[in-house]
């Protein structure tokens, strides 16, 4: 045995390690005793492997936990939905069997003493904790504690409500506070409203505003609807924000996208048997750039209850089909009525302004009745204009179905990518004219160095009166100038006065070298306006409306 073999044996014995056994070819076995380096590497590898395995196991556990949680949530949601469905079923049968007219009695509590009839009814039905009445037991619309809403900000006022934004548990909501003067105190009216609220509560769609529940103003007693907050305001505001220096500009991509979203939301409502009946650009809200349909149902019911006439202030005439003006009493509106309004909205998406914005309700209704529609905005793809023209056709049966509208929009969305729609608007100048002072003197405003002068008359009473004044100028009547050379107008009490309506228009007349009044104005009798206010003549050479157009409007109205 060689010396080195002996040393190896001795070392092995010392370390209690087995002796290396030679293999068949007489070579030493591969190391049973790893070198230090190797040993360290092995250990490192093993540790790394263990760590990887542990990490993997941990990630698996996290996943399992996540899925279990999601599963539990789903289960819970399913349970809640089942409960909700059961309650709804039960409530429906109770509502049907009871009817609100018959035995419905309001429980009087101190809390509801100072409520309006509407608030009282709904409050009693949905909010009051008294479980004695069957209705209360079966109503499960969520009630929010008003005091928990923070950072309230006023957003705007509608025909029957005031809207605020407010925070609740870190989320912003819209609070629609119904006015306390609504005549909803009889059982019949109340039945309609509660039905609407119920149906509103079941509406859940990404393109329809969500109704979360109700609340009550602690002092005023107003009934409040808690709604999803739309952070870009109404479609009207949104389109307005796309205007700059009198020019509206928007991408086709966005135009078609919003058009699609409105159509999808409307289709959802129709599929649920809900007809909107008051679709216009202030009832479409925009949240994170996405369109949501709002104000269906309850506003409609309140409108009907408070004013059976379709000229009610919350109804926007320019979006209403002609049938309503022809056979108003007998005409029953259906899905096709909404499709007419959708057509007008599709036009508005390209114009950036509301339809017939320079006419009052009366003139608009005559125009629609006579088949007049807004003009196609130059640059609109024909397929798009054809689509809305078909929607707003006077014959309801010829209006397309919503599936068809969606299909056309889908095709258009691929064809119009990257382009813009622009529309020139004169709103800024009109506003300037409307803000002109009443005390301006005509003689100060007569320039003599222009080829054409323009005399504008503006007021905020009624555009019918304006149209009359233009017509009357030709016959030297009715528009009058007082001693201070200010133009005044006679009392047109025979015409409907709509205080909300503002107007502006202008006519042109030949230039005068001496700066005097043109003869058609000089001829008027001097007489003061008795009731309707004064015209304010201003000079506005940039805005000369062709006389033909004014005459056409006159001929129509
Ligand atoms: N959920 C909401 N989120 C954000 N803003 C809203 C919401 N609901 C309404 N608004 C805004 O509040 C204002 C008043 O709305 P409201 O619905 O009361 O009246 P309207 O739609 O303008 O008119 P009307 O009641 O006559 O139809 C509008 O400017 C509207 O854009």
Coordinates of C-alpha atoms and ligand atoms in Angstrom, one line a residue:
X1 CA 0.0 0.0 0.0
X2 CA 1.5 3.3 -1.0
X3 CA 2.0 6.0 1.5
X4 CA -0.7 8.3 0.1
X5 CA -3.3 5.5 0.2
X6 CA -2.5 4.9 3.8
X7 CA -2.9 8.6 4.6
X8 CA -6.3 8.6 2.9
X9 CA -7.5 5.6 5.0
X10 CA -6.3 7.3 8.1
X11 CA -8.0 10.5 7.2
X12 CA -11.2 8.6 6.4
X13 CA -11.2 6.8 9.7
X14 CA -10.6 10.1 11.5
X15 CA -13.6 11.6 9.7
X16 CA -15.8 8.5 10.0
X17 CA -16.3 8.6 6.4
X18 CA -16.6 5.5 4.2
X19 CA -13.6 4.5 2.3
X20 CA -13.7 5.4 -1.3
X21 CA -14.4 2.1 -3.2
X22 CA -12.6 1.7 -6.4
X23 CA -14.9 1.2 -9.4
X24 CA -14.7 -1.6 -11.8
X25 CA -12.1 0.0 -13.9
X26 CA -10.0 0.5 -10.8
X27 CA -10.7 4.2 -10.7
X28 CA -11.7 6.0 -7.6
X29 CA -15.4 6.6 -7.2
X30 CA -16.5 10.1 -8.0
X31 CA -16.3 12.2 -4.9
X32 CA -18.4 10.9 -2.1
X33 CA -16.7 13.6 -0.1
X34 CA -17.4 16.8 -2.0
X35 CA -14.7 19.4 -2.0
X36 CA -15.4 22.5 0.1
X37 CA -16.2 24.6 -2.9
X38 CA -18.5 22.0 -4.3
X39 CA -20.1 21.5 -1.0
X40 CA -20.8 25.2 -0.7
X41 CA -22.2 25.3 -4.2
X42 CA -24.5 22.4 -3.4
X43 CA -25.7 24.1 -0.3
X44 CA -26.3 27.3 -2.1
X45 CA -28.2 25.5 -4.8
X46 CA -30.3 23.7 -2.3
X47 CA -31.0 26.9 -0.4
X48 CA -32.0 28.6 -3.6
X49 CA -34.2 25.7 -4.6
X50 CA -35.8 25.7 -1.2
X51 CA -36.4 29.4 -1.4
X52 CA -37.9 29.0 -4.9
X53 CA -40.1 26.2 -3.7
X54 CA -41.2 28.2 -0.7
X55 CA -41.9 31.3 -2.8
X56 CA -43.8 29.2 -5.2
X57 CA -45.8 27.6 -2.4
X58 CA -46.4 31.1 -0.9
X59 CA -47.7 32.4 -4.2
X60 CA -49.9 29.4 -4.5
X61 CA -51.3 30.0 -1.1
X62 CA -51.9 33.7 -1.9
X63 CA -53.7 32.7 -5.1
X64 CA -55.8 30.2 -3.2
X65 CA -56.6 32.8 -0.6
X66 CA -57.6 35.3 -3.4
X67 CA -59.8 32.8 -5.2
X68 CA -61.4 31.7 -2.0
X69 CA -62.1 35.3 -1.1
X70 CA -63.5 36.0 -4.6
X71 CA -65.5 32.9 -4.4
X72 CA -66.9 33.9 -1.0
X73 CA -67.7 37.4 -2.3
X74 CA -69.5 35.9 -5.3
X75 CA -71.4 33.5 -3.1
X76 CA -72.4 36.4 -0.9
X77 CA -73.4 38.4 -3.9
X78 CA -75.4 35.5 -5.3
X79 CA -77.1 35.2 -1.9
X80 CA -77.9 38.9 -1.8
X81 CA -79.2 38.8 -5.3
X82 CA -81.3 35.8 -4.5
X83 CA -82.7 37.6 -1.4
X84 CA -83.3 40.8 -3.4
X85 CA -85.1 38.8 -6.1
X86 CA -87.2 37.1 -3.5
X87 CA -88.0 40.4 -1.9
X88 CA -88.8 42.0 -5.3
X89 CA -91.1 39.1 -6.1
X90 CA -92.8 39.3 -2.8
X91 CA -93.1 43.1 -3.1
X92 CA -94.4 42.9 -6.6
X93 CA -97.2 40.6 -5.6
X94 CA -98.0 42.7 -2.6
X95 CA -98.0 45.9 -4.6
X96 CA -100.3 44.3 -7.1
X97 CA -102.7 42.9 -4.6
X98 CA -102.8 46.1 -2.5
X99 CA -102.6 48.9 -4.9
X100 CA -101.5 52.2 -3.3
X101 CA -104.9 53.9 -3.7
X102 CA -106.9 51.8 -1.5
X103 CA -105.7 51.1 2.0
X104 CA -102.5 53.0 1.9
X105 CA -102.1 55.1 4.9
X106 CA -99.3 57.3 6.0
X107 CA -97.9 56.7 9.5
X108 CA -97.4 60.0 11.1
X109 CA -94.1 60.4 12.9
X110 CA -92.5 63.5 14.2
X111 CA -89.7 63.1 11.7
X112 CA -91.9 63.3 8.7
X113 CA -94.0 66.2 10.0
X114 CA -92.4 68.9 7.9
X115 CA -92.1 66.9 4.7
X116 CA -93.7 67.8 1.4
X117 CA -96.4 65.3 0.3
X118 CA -93.9 63.6 -2.0
X119 CA -91.2 63.4 0.5
X120 CA -93.7 62.2 3.1
X121 CA -95.0 59.4 1.0
X122 CA -91.7 58.2 -0.2
X123 CA -90.1 58.8 3.2
X124 CA -92.8 56.8 4.9
X125 CA -92.6 54.0 2.4
X126 CA -88.9 53.6 2.1
X127 CA -87.1 55.2 5.0
X128 CA -89.2 55.1 8.1
X129 CA -88.1 52.3 10.3
X130 CA -91.7 51.5 11.4
X131 CA -92.2 47.9 10.3
X132 CA -95.9 47.8 11.0
X133 CA -96.9 48.5 7.5
X134 CA -96.5 45.8 4.9
X135 CA -95.1 48.2 2.4
X136 CA -92.2 49.1 4.6
X137 CA -91.4 45.5 5.3
X138 CA -91.0 44.8 1.7
X139 CA -89.1 47.9 0.5
X140 CA -85.4 47.5 0.5
X141 CA -84.0 50.6 -1.4
X142 CA -80.9 51.5 0.5
X143 CA -81.2 54.5 2.8
X144 CA -78.2 56.8 3.3
X145 CA -77.6 58.9 6.3
X146 CA -77.5 62.5 5.1
X147 CA -75.1 63.6 7.8
X148 CA -72.4 61.3 6.4
X149 CA -72.2 63.1 3.1
X150 CA -69.3 65.6 3.2
X151 CA -67.9 68.3 0.9
X152 CA -71.2 69.1 -0.8
X153 CA -71.0 71.2 -3.9
X154 CA -73.8 72.6 -5.9
X155 CA -73.8 71.3 -9.5
X156 CA -76.9 72.6 -11.0
X157 CA -80.7 72.9 -11.0
X158 CA -83.2 71.1 -13.1
X159 CA -86.9 71.5 -13.6
X160 CA -87.8 69.8 -10.4
X161 CA -84.6 69.3 -8.5
X162 CA -81.3 70.6 -7.4
X163 CA -78.2 68.5 -7.8
X164 CA -75.1 68.4 -5.6
X165 CA -72.0 66.4 -5.5
X166 CA -70.9 65.0 -2.1
X167 CA -68.4 62.5 -0.6
X168 CA -69.5 59.4 1.3
X169 CA -66.9 56.9 2.6
X170 CA -64.3 58.2 0.2
X171 CA -66.5 58.1 -2.9
X172 CA -68.2 60.9 -4.7
X173 CA -71.9 60.7 -5.3
X174 CA -74.5 63.0 -6.9
X175 CA -77.3 64.0 -4.6
X176 CA -80.5 64.9 -6.5
X177 CA -82.7 66.8 -4.1
X178 CA -86.3 66.9 -5.3
X179 CA -88.1 70.2 -4.8
X180 CA -90.6 70.2 -2.1
X181 CA -93.4 71.8 -4.2
X182 CA -94.2 68.8 -6.4
X183 CA -97.8 67.8 -6.6
X184 CA -97.3 64.2 -5.9
X185 CA -99.5 63.9 -2.9
X186 CA -102.3 61.8 -4.2
X187 CA -102.1 58.0 -4.2
X188 CA -102.2 57.7 -7.9
X189 CA -99.2 60.0 -8.5
X190 CA -97.3 58.4 -5.7
X191 CA -97.9 55.0 -7.1
X192 CA -96.3 56.1 -10.4
X193 CA -93.3 57.6 -8.7
X194 CA -92.7 54.6 -6.5
X195 CA -93.0 52.3 -9.5
X196 CA -90.4 54.4 -11.2
X197 CA -88.0 54.3 -8.3
X198 CA -88.3 50.6 -8.1
X199 CA -87.5 50.1 -11.7
X200 CA -84.7 52.6 -11.4
X201 CA -83.2 50.5 -8.6
X202 CA -83.1 47.4 -10.8
X203 CA -81.3 49.2 -13.7
X204 CA -77.6 48.3 -13.8
X205 CA -75.6 49.0 -16.9
X206 CA -72.3 50.7 -17.6
X207 CA -74.1 53.3 -19.8
X208 CA -76.9 54.1 -17.5
X209 CA -76.6 56.2 -14.4
X210 CA -76.8 54.2 -11.2
X211 CA -79.3 54.8 -8.5
X212 CA -77.8 53.8 -5.2
X213 CA -80.6 54.7 -2.8
X214 CA -82.3 57.6 -1.0
X215 CA -81.7 60.1 1.7
X216 CA -83.6 62.9 3.3
X217 CA -82.6 66.5 4.2
X218 CA -82.8 66.6 8.0
X219 CA -84.2 70.2 8.1
X220 CA -85.8 70.8 4.8
X221 CA -87.2 67.4 4.5
X222 CA -86.4 67.1 0.8
X223 CA -86.4 63.7 -0.7
X224 CA -82.9 62.9 -2.1
X225 CA -81.9 60.4 -4.7
X226 CA -78.3 59.2 -4.4
X227 CA -76.9 58.7 -7.9
X228 CA -73.7 57.8 -9.5
X229 CA -71.6 61.0 -9.9
X230 CA -70.6 61.9 -13.5
X231 CA -67.4 63.8 -13.3
X232 CA -67.6 65.4 -16.8
X233 CA -71.1 66.8 -16.3
X234 CA -73.7 66.6 -19.0
X235 CA -73.1 65.9 -22.7
X236 CA -74.1 69.5 -23.4
X237 CA -71.3 70.7 -21.1
X238 CA -68.9 68.2 -22.5
X239 CA -69.6 69.3 -26.1
X240 CA -69.3 73.0 -25.0
X241 CA -65.9 72.2 -23.6
X242 CA -64.8 71.2 -27.1
X243 CA -65.5 74.7 -28.4
X244 CA -62.8 77.3 -28.8
X245 CA -63.1 80.7 -30.3
X246 CA -66.5 79.9 -31.8
X247 CA -65.3 76.6 -33.3
X248 CA -66.4 73.2 -32.2
X249 CA -63.9 70.4 -32.8
X250 CA -64.1 66.8 -31.8
X251 CA -62.5 63.6 -33.1
X252 CA -64.7 61.1 -35.0
X253 CA -63.4 58.4 -32.8
X254 CA -64.9 60.1 -29.7
X255 CA -68.1 61.1 -31.6
X256 CA -68.8 57.6 -32.6
X257 CA -67.8 56.2 -29.3
X258 CA -70.3 58.4 -27.4
X259 CA -72.9 57.7 -30.0
X260 CA -72.4 54.0 -29.5
X261 CA -72.5 54.3 -25.7
X262 CA -75.7 56.2 -25.8
X263 CA -77.2 53.7 -28.2
X264 CA -76.1 50.7 -26.1
X265 CA -77.5 52.3 -22.9
X266 CA -80.8 53.0 -24.6
X267 CA -81.0 49.5 -26.0
X268 CA -80.5 48.2 -22.5
X269 CA -83.4 50.4 -21.2
X270 CA -85.6 49.3 -24.1
X271 CA -84.8 45.7 -23.5
X272 CA -86.0 46.2 -19.9
X273 CA -89.2 47.8 -21.2
X274 CA -88.2 51.3 -20.2
X275 CA -88.9 54.2 -22.6
X276 CA -86.9 57.3 -21.8
X277 CA -89.2 59.9 -23.4
X278 CA -86.9 62.8 -22.5
X279 CA -83.6 62.0 -24.2
X280 CA -81.5 65.1 -24.7
X281 CA -78.0 66.3 -24.2
X282 CA -78.5 67.4 -20.6
X283 CA -79.8 64.0 -19.7
X284 CA -76.8 62.3 -21.0
X285 CA -74.0 62.5 -18.5
X286 CA -70.3 61.9 -19.0
X287 CA -68.2 60.1 -16.5
X288 CA -64.5 59.6 -17.3
X289 CA -65.4 60.4 -20.9
X290 CA -68.0 57.6 -21.0
X291 CA -71.7 58.4 -21.8
X292 CA -74.4 57.5 -19.2
X293 CA -78.1 57.9 -19.8
X294 CA -79.8 59.7 -16.9
X295 CA -83.1 61.2 -15.8
X296 CA -85.4 58.6 -17.2
X297 CA -88.4 57.3 -15.3
X298 CA -88.8 59.6 -12.4
X299 CA -88.4 62.9 -14.2
X300 CA -90.7 61.7 -16.8
X301 CA -93.4 60.7 -14.2
X302 CA -93.0 64.0 -12.4
X303 CA -93.3 65.8 -15.7
X304 CA -96.5 64.0 -16.5
X305 CA -97.9 64.5 -13.0
X306 CA -97.1 68.2 -12.8
X307 CA -97.9 69.2 -16.3
X308 CA -99.6 67.0 -18.9
X309 CA -98.6 69.4 -21.6
X310 CA -95.4 68.5 -23.5
X311 CA -94.3 72.1 -23.3
X312 CA -93.4 71.5 -19.7
X313 CA -90.1 73.2 -18.9
X314 CA -88.1 70.0 -18.4
X315 CA -89.1 68.6 -21.8
X316 CA -86.7 69.8 -24.6
X317 CA -88.9 70.4 -27.6
X318 CA -86.2 70.1 -30.2
X319 CA -85.8 66.4 -29.4
X320 CA -89.4 65.5 -29.6
X321 CA -91.0 63.8 -32.6
X322 CA -93.5 65.7 -34.7
X323 CA -96.4 63.3 -33.7
X324 CA -96.4 65.0 -30.3
X325 CA -97.3 68.3 -31.9
X326 CA -99.8 66.8 -34.4
X327 CA -101.9 64.4 -32.3
X328 CA -100.7 65.2 -28.8
X329 CA -103.7 63.9 -26.9
X330 CA -103.9 60.5 -28.6
X331 CA -100.3 59.9 -29.3
X332 CA -98.6 57.3 -27.2
X333 CA -94.9 57.4 -27.2
X334 CA -92.8 54.3 -27.6
X335 CA -89.3 53.1 -28.4
X336 CA -89.4 54.8 -31.7
X337 CA -89.9 58.1 -30.0
X338 CA -86.5 57.6 -28.3
X339 CA -85.0 56.7 -31.6
X340 CA -86.1 60.1 -33.0
X341 CA -84.4 61.8 -30.0
X342 CA -81.3 59.7 -30.6
X343 CA -81.2 61.0 -34.1
X344 CA -81.2 64.6 -32.9
X345 CA -78.4 63.6 -30.4
X346 CA -76.3 62.1 -33.1
X347 CA -76.6 65.4 -35.0
X348 CA -75.7 67.3 -31.9
X349 CA -72.5 65.3 -31.5
X350 CA -71.4 66.7 -34.8
X351 CA -72.6 70.3 -34.3
X352 CA -71.5 70.8 -30.7
X353 CA -74.6 72.9 -30.1
X354 CA -78.2 72.0 -29.2
X355 CA -80.7 71.8 -32.1
X356 CA -82.5 75.0 -33.2
X357 CA -80.7 76.9 -30.4
X358 CA -81.7 80.3 -31.8
X359 CA -85.4 79.6 -31.8
X360 CA -87.9 79.5 -29.0
X361 CA -90.0 76.4 -28.1
X362 CA -93.0 77.6 -30.1
X363 CA -91.0 78.3 -33.2
X364 CA -89.2 74.9 -32.8
X365 CA -92.4 73.0 -32.5
X366 CA -93.7 74.6 -35.8
X367 CA -90.5 73.8 -37.5
X368 CA -90.5 70.1 -36.5
X369 CA -94.2 69.9 -37.3
X370 CA -93.5 71.2 -40.8
X371 CA -90.7 68.6 -41.2
X372 CA -87.8 71.0 -40.8
X373 CA -84.7 69.5 -39.3
X374 CA -81.3 70.8 -38.5
X375 CA -78.8 71.0 -41.4
X376 CA -76.1 68.4 -41.8
X377 CA -72.8 69.8 -40.6
X378 CA -70.3 70.1 -43.5
X379 CA -67.7 67.3 -43.4
X380 CA -70.1 64.7 -41.8
X381 CA -69.6 61.3 -43.5
X382 CA -72.8 60.6 -45.5
X383 CA -73.3 57.3 -43.7
X384 CA -73.5 59.1 -40.4
X385 CA -75.8 61.8 -41.6
X386 CA -78.0 59.2 -43.3
X387 CA -78.2 57.4 -40.0
X388 CA -79.5 60.3 -38.0
X389 CA -81.8 61.5 -40.8
X390 CA -83.4 58.0 -40.8
X391 CA -83.7 58.2 -37.0
X392 CA -85.5 61.6 -37.0
X393 CA -87.8 60.8 -39.9
X394 CA -91.4 61.9 -39.3
X395 CA -92.7 58.4 -39.9
X396 CA -91.9 56.3 -36.8
X397 CA -92.2 53.0 -38.7
X398 CA -89.3 54.0 -40.9
X399 CA -87.0 54.8 -38.1
X400 CA -84.2 52.1 -37.7
X401 CA -84.0 49.7 -34.9
X402 CA -81.3 50.2 -32.3
X403 CA -79.5 47.1 -33.4
X404 CA -79.3 48.6 -36.9
X405 CA -78.0 51.9 -35.5
X406 CA -75.3 50.1 -33.5
X407 CA -74.3 48.1 -36.6
X408 CA -74.0 51.3 -38.7
X409 CA -72.0 53.0 -35.9
X410 CA -69.7 50.0 -35.7
X411 CA -68.9 50.2 -39.4
X412 CA -68.4 54.0 -39.1
X413 CA -66.0 53.5 -36.2
X414 CA -63.6 51.7 -38.4
X415 CA -64.0 54.1 -41.3
X416 CA -63.7 57.4 -39.7
X417 CA -60.6 56.8 -37.4
X418 CA -58.3 59.7 -37.0
X419 CA -60.5 62.4 -38.5
X420 CA -62.1 65.4 -36.9
X421 CA -65.5 67.0 -37.1
X422 CA -65.5 70.8 -36.9
X423 CA -68.4 73.2 -36.8
X424 CA -68.3 77.0 -36.7
X425 CA -70.4 78.4 -34.0
X426 CA -71.2 82.1 -33.4
X427 CA -72.2 81.6 -29.8
X428 CA -69.6 84.0 -28.5
X429 CA -70.8 86.8 -30.7
X430 CA -74.4 86.1 -29.9
X431 CA -73.6 86.2 -26.2
X432 CA -71.9 89.5 -26.8
X433 CA -75.0 90.8 -28.4
X434 CA -77.2 89.5 -25.7
X435 CA -75.2 91.3 -23.0
X436 CA -75.4 94.6 -24.8
X437 CA -76.8 97.4 -22.7
X438 CA -80.4 98.5 -23.0
X439 CA -79.4 102.1 -22.8
X440 CA -77.3 102.2 -26.0
X441 CA -78.3 105.0 -28.3
X442 CA -79.0 104.2 -31.9
X443 CA -77.4 107.4 -33.2
X444 CA -74.1 106.5 -31.5
X445 CA -74.0 103.2 -33.3
X446 CA -74.5 104.1 -36.9
X447 CA -71.2 103.7 -38.8
X448 CA -71.0 105.2 -42.2
X449 CA -67.9 103.7 -43.7
X450 CA -69.1 100.2 -44.3
X451 CA -70.7 98.8 -47.3
X452 CA -73.4 97.1 -45.2
X453 CA -74.5 98.0 -41.8
X454 CA -76.2 95.7 -39.5
X455 CA -78.6 96.6 -36.8
X456 CA -79.1 94.0 -34.2
X457 CA -81.9 93.8 -31.8
X458 CA -81.6 91.6 -28.8
X459 CA -83.6 90.8 -25.8
X460 CA -84.2 88.0 -23.4
X461 CA -87.9 87.6 -23.7
X462 CA -89.2 85.7 -26.7
X463 CA -87.9 85.2 -30.1
X464 CA -91.4 85.3 -31.6
X465 CA -91.4 89.0 -30.6
X466 CA -88.2 89.5 -32.4
X467 CA -89.4 87.9 -35.5
X468 CA -92.5 90.0 -35.4
X469 CA -90.4 93.1 -34.9
X470 CA -88.5 92.3 -38.1
X471 CA -91.6 91.7 -40.0
X472 CA -93.2 94.8 -38.6
X473 CA -90.3 97.0 -39.7
X474 CA -91.5 96.5 -43.2
X475 CA -94.9 97.8 -42.4
X476 CA -93.7 100.5 -40.0
X477 CA -95.5 99.3 -37.0
X478 CA -95.1 98.0 -33.6
X479 CA -91.4 98.5 -33.1
X480 CA -91.1 102.0 -31.7
X481 CA -88.6 104.5 -30.6
X482 CA -88.9 106.7 -27.6
X483 CA -87.8 110.3 -27.1
X484 CA -84.2 109.2 -26.3
X485 CA -84.0 107.4 -29.7
X486 CA -84.1 104.0 -28.0
X487 CA -86.1 101.3 -29.7
X488 CA -88.9 100.0 -27.6
X489 CA -91.5 97.4 -28.4
X490 CA -95.2 97.4 -27.9
X491 CA -97.0 94.9 -25.6
X492 CA -97.3 91.7 -27.5
X493 CA -99.5 90.2 -24.9
X494 CA -101.2 88.0 -27.4
X495 CA -97.9 86.0 -27.9
X496 CA -96.7 83.4 -25.4
X497 CA -94.0 84.8 -23.3
X498 CA -91.4 82.3 -22.1
X499 CA -89.1 84.0 -19.6
X500 CA -86.5 81.4 -19.9
X501 CA -86.0 81.9 -23.6
X502 CA -83.4 84.3 -25.0
X503 CA -82.9 85.3 -28.5
X504 CA -80.7 87.3 -30.7
X505 CA -80.9 88.1 -34.4
X506 CA -80.0 90.8 -36.8
X507 CA -81.0 92.3 -40.1
X508 CA -79.0 94.4 -42.5
X509 CA -79.9 97.7 -44.1
X510 CA -78.2 100.0 -46.6
X511 CA -75.4 102.2 -45.3
X512 CA -76.2 105.8 -44.4
X513 CA -73.7 108.5 -45.1
X514 CA -74.8 110.9 -42.4
X515 CA -75.1 108.3 -39.6
X516 CA -78.8 109.0 -39.2
X517 CA -81.3 106.3 -38.5
X518 CA -82.4 104.4 -41.6
X519 CA -85.8 105.5 -42.8
X520 CA -87.6 102.3 -41.8
X521 CA -86.7 103.0 -38.2
X522 CA -87.4 106.7 -38.4
X523 CA -90.9 106.1 -39.5
X524 CA -92.0 104.5 -36.2
X525 CA -94.4 106.2 -33.8
X526 CA -92.8 107.2 -30.6
X527 CA -94.3 105.1 -27.9
X528 CA -93.1 103.4 -24.8
X529 CA -93.2 99.7 -24.4
X530 CA -95.6 98.8 -21.7
X531 CA -94.6 95.4 -20.5
X532 CA -92.1 93.4 -22.4
X533 CA -89.0 95.5 -22.0
X534 CA -86.8 97.2 -24.4
X535 CA -84.8 96.2 -27.4
X536 CA -81.2 97.1 -27.4
X537 CA -79.9 98.1 -30.7
X538 CA -76.3 97.3 -31.2
X539 CA -74.0 97.4 -34.2
X540 CA -72.6 94.1 -35.2
X541 CA -71.1 94.2 -38.7
X542 CA -69.6 90.8 -38.4
X543 CA -72.9 89.1 -37.9
X544 CA -75.1 89.7 -40.8
X545 CA -77.8 87.2 -41.1
X546 CA -79.1 87.0 -44.7
X547 CA -82.5 88.6 -45.0
X548 CA -83.7 85.6 -46.9
X549 CA -83.1 83.4 -44.0
X550 CA -85.1 85.6 -41.7
X551 CA -87.9 85.8 -44.2
X552 CA -87.9 82.0 -44.5
X553 CA -88.2 81.7 -40.7
X554 CA -91.0 84.2 -40.8
X555 CA -92.8 82.4 -43.5
X556 CA -92.5 79.2 -41.5
X557 CA -93.8 80.6 -38.3
Ligands
LIG1 N1 -75.4 62.2 -11.6 C1 -75.0 63.4 -11.9 N2 -73.6 63.6 -11.9 C2 -73.2 64.8 -12.2 N3 -73.9 65.9 -12.6 C3 -75.3 65.7 -12.6 C4 -75.9 64.5 -12.3 N4 -77.2 64.5 -12.4 C5 -77.4 65.8 -12.8 N5 -76.3 66.5 -13.0 C6 -76.2 67.9 -13.4 O1 -77.0 68.7 -12.5 C7 -77.7 69.6 -13.3 C8 -79.2 69.5 -13.0 O2 -79.6 68.2 -13.4 P1 -81.1 67.8 -13.4 O3 -81.2 66.4 -13.8 O4 -81.8 68.2 -12.1 O5 -81.8 68.7 -14.4 P2 -81.7 68.8 -16.0 O6 -81.5 67.4 -16.6 O7 -80.7 69.8 -16.4 O8 -83.1 69.4 -16.4 P3 -84.5 68.7 -16.2 O9 -84.7 68.3 -14.8 O10 -85.4 69.8 -16.6 O11 -84.5 67.5 -17.2 C9 -77.4 69.4 -14.7 O12 -76.4 70.4 -15.1 C10 -76.7 68.1 -14.8 O13 -75.7 68.0 -15.7

